[in-house]
mmCIF file of C-alpha atoms in Angstrom:
data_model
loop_
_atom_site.group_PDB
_atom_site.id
_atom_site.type_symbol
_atom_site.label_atom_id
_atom_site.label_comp_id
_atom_site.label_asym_id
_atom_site.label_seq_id
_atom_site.Cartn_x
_atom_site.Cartn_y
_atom_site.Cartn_z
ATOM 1 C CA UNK H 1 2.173 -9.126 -32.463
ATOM 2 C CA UNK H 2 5.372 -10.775 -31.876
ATOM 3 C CA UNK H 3 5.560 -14.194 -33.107
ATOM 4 C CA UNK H 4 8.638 -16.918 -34.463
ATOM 5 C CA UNK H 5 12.172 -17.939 -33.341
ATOM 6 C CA UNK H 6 14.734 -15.586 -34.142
ATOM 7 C CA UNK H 7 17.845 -16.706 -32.381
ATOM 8 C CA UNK H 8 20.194 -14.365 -30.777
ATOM 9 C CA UNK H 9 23.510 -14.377 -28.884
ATOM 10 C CA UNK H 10 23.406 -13.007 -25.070
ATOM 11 C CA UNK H 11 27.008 -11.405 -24.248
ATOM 12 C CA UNK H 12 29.222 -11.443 -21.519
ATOM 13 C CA UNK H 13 27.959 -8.689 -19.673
ATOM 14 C CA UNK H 14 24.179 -9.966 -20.247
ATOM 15 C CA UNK H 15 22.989 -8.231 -23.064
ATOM 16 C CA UNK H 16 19.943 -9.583 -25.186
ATOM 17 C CA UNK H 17 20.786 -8.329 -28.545
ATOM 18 C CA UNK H 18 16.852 -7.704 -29.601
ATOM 19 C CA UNK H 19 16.514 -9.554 -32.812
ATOM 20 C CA UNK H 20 16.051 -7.353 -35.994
ATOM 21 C CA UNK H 21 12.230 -8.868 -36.797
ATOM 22 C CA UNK H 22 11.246 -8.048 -33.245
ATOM 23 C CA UNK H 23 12.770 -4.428 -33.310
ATOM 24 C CA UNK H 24 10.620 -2.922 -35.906
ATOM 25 C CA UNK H 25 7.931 -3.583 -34.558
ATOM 26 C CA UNK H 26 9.302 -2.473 -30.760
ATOM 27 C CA UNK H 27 9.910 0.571 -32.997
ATOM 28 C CA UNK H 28 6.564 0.989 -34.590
ATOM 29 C CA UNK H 29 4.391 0.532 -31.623
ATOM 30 C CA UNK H 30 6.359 0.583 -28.058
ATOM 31 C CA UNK H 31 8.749 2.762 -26.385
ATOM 32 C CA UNK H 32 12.353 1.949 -24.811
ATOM 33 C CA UNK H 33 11.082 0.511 -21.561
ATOM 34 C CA UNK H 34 10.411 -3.413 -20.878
ATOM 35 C CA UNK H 35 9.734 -5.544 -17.797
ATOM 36 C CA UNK H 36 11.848 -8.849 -17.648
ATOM 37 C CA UNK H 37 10.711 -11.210 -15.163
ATOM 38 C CA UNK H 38 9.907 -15.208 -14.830
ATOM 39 C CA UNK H 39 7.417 -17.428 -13.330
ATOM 40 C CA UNK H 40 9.462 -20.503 -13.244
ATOM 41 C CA UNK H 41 13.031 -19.092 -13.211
ATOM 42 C CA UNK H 42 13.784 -20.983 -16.460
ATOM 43 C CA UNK H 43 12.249 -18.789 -19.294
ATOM 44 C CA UNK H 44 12.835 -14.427 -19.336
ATOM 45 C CA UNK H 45 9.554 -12.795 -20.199
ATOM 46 C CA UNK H 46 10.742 -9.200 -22.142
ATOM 47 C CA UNK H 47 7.230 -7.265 -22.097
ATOM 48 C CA UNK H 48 7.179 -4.095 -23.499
ATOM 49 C CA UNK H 49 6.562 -1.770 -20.316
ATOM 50 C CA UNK H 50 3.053 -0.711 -22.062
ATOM 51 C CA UNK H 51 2.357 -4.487 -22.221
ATOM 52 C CA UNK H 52 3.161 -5.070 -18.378
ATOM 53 C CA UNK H 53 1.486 -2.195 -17.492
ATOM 54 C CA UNK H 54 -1.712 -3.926 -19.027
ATOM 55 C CA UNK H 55 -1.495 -6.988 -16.932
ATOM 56 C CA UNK H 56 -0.771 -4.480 -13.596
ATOM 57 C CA UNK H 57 -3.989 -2.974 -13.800
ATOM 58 C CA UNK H 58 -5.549 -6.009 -14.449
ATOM 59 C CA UNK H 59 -3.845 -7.312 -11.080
ATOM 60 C CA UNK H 60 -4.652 -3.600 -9.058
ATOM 61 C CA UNK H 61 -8.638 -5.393 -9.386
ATOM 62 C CA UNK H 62 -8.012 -8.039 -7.407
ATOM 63 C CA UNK H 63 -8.249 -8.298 -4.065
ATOM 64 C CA UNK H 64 -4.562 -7.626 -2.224
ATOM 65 C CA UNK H 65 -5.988 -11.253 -0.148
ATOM 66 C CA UNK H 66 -6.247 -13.439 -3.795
ATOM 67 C CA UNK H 67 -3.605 -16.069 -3.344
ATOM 68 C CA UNK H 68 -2.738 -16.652 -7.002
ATOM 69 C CA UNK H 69 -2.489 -12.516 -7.336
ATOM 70 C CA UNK H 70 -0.288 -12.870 -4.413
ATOM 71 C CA UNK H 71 2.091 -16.080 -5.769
ATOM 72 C CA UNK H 72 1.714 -14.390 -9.182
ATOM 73 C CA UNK H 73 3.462 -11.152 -8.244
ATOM 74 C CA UNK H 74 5.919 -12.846 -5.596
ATOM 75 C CA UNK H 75 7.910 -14.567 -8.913
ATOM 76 C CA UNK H 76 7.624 -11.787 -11.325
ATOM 77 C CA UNK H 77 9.139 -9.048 -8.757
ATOM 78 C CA UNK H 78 11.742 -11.862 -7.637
ATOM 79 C CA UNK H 79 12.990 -12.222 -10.947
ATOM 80 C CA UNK H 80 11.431 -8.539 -12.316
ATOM 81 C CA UNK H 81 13.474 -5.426 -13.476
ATOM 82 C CA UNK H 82 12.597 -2.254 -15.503
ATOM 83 C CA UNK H 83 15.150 -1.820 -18.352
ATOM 84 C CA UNK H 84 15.657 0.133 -21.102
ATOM 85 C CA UNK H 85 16.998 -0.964 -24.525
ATOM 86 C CA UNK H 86 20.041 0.923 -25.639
ATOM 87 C CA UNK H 87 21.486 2.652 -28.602
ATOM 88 C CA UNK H 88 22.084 -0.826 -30.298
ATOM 89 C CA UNK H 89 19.182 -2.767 -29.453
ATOM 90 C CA UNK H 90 20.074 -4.505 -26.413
ATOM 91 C CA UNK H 91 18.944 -5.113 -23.078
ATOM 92 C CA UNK H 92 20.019 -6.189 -19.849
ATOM 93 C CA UNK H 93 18.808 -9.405 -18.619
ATOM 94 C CA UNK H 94 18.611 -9.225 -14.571
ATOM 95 C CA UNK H 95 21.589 -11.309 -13.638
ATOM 96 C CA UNK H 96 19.542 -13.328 -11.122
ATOM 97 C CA UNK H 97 17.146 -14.527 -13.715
ATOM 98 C CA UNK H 98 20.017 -14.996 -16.086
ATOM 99 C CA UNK H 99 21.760 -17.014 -13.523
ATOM 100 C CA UNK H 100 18.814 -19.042 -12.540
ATOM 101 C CA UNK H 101 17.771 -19.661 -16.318
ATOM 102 C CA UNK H 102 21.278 -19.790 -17.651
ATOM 103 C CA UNK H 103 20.516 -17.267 -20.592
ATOM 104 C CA UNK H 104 23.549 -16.664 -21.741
ATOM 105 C CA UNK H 105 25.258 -17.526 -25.314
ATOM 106 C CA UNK H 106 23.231 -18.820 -27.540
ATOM 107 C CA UNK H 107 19.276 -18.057 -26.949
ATOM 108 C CA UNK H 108 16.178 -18.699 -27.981
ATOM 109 C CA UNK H 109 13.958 -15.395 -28.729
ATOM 110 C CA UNK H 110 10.105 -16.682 -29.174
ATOM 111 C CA UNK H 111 7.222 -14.120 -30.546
ATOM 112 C CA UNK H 112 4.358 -14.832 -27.890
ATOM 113 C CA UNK H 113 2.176 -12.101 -29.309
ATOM 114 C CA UNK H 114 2.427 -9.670 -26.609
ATOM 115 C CA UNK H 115 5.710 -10.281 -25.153
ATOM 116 C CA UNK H 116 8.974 -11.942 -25.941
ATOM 117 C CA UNK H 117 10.312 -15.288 -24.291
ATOM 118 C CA UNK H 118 13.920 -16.200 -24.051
ATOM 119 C CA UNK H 119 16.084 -18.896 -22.910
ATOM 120 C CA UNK H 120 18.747 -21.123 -23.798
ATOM 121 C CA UNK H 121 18.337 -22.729 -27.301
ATOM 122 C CA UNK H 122 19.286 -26.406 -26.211
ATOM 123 C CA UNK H 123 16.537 -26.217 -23.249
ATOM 124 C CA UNK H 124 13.827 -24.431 -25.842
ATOM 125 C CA UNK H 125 14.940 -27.496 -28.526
ATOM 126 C CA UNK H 126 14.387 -30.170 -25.786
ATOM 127 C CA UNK H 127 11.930 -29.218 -24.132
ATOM 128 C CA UNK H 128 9.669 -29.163 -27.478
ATOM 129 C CA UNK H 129 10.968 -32.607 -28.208
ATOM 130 C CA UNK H 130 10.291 -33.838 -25.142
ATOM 131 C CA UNK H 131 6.577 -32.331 -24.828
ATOM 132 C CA UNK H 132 5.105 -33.184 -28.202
ATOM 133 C CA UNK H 133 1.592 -31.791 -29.433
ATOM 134 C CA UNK H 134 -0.703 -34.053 -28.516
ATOM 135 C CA UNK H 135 -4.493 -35.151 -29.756
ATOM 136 C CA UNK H 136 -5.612 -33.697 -26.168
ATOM 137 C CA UNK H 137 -3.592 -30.278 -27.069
ATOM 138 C CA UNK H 138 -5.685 -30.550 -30.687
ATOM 139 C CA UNK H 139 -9.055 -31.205 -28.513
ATOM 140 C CA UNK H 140 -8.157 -27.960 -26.463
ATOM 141 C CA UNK H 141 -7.463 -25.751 -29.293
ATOM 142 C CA UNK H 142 -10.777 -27.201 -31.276
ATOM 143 C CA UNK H 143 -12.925 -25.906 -27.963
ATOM 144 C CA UNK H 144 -11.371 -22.844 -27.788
ATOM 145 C CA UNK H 145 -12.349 -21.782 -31.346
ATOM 146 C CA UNK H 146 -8.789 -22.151 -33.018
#
């Protein structure tokens, strides 16, 4: 499970630099390939490829006429490339989801157990500040068991 902030630098030529924590266990347990894509444009999902390929068959049960399968796979191909991590860890954000997000520089690389989300760190920063946890969040996470 990937989980906690482990901030990174994204270079000039769009490289992710996949923080140490995460890379053992992308070592232990996946392979080279990962899926990068977005729903919103703003935040790079990096799913390991086995990961992704979980959520496609999933999806390949649905009927090709469901209209959130059908929004659903619209943004993640839009933003959506296959890439491989290299020799020293790194791997290519698509440059129109970089571009869109503005992932570059400083970044924010959050564990979200299955996958890895990154984006700029001063968006990440206020965008927790500015969405606090709330007693209705507490509620939610009480009637789902946790």
């Amino acid at each position: 499970m990937f989980r906690g902030n482990h901030p990174t630098r994204v270079d000039e030529k769009g490289r992710l630099k996949v923080p140490a924590e995460f890379k053992r266990l992308i070592d232990e347990k996946y392979g080279t390939q990962f899926y990068i894509t977005s729903l919103d444009g703003k935040v790079a999902q990096v799913y390991p490829f086995e990961e992704w390929q979980r959520i496609e068959e999933k999806l390949a049960k649905l009927s090709n006429f469901n209209p959130t399968k059908k929004k659903f796979l619209n943004r993640t191909n839009y933003y959506g490339q296959l890439v491989e991590i290299d020799g020293q860890g790194r791997v290519l954000i698509p440059a129109l989801l970089r571009d869109s997000a503005e992932i570059k520089g400083e970044v924010a690389v959050v564990g979200n157990l299955t996958y890895l989300e990154v984006q700029s760190i001063e968006v990440y920063k206020k965008d927790i500040e500015e969405n606090p946890f709330t007693q209705d969040d507490e509620k939610t996470l009480d009637e789902l068991g946790i």
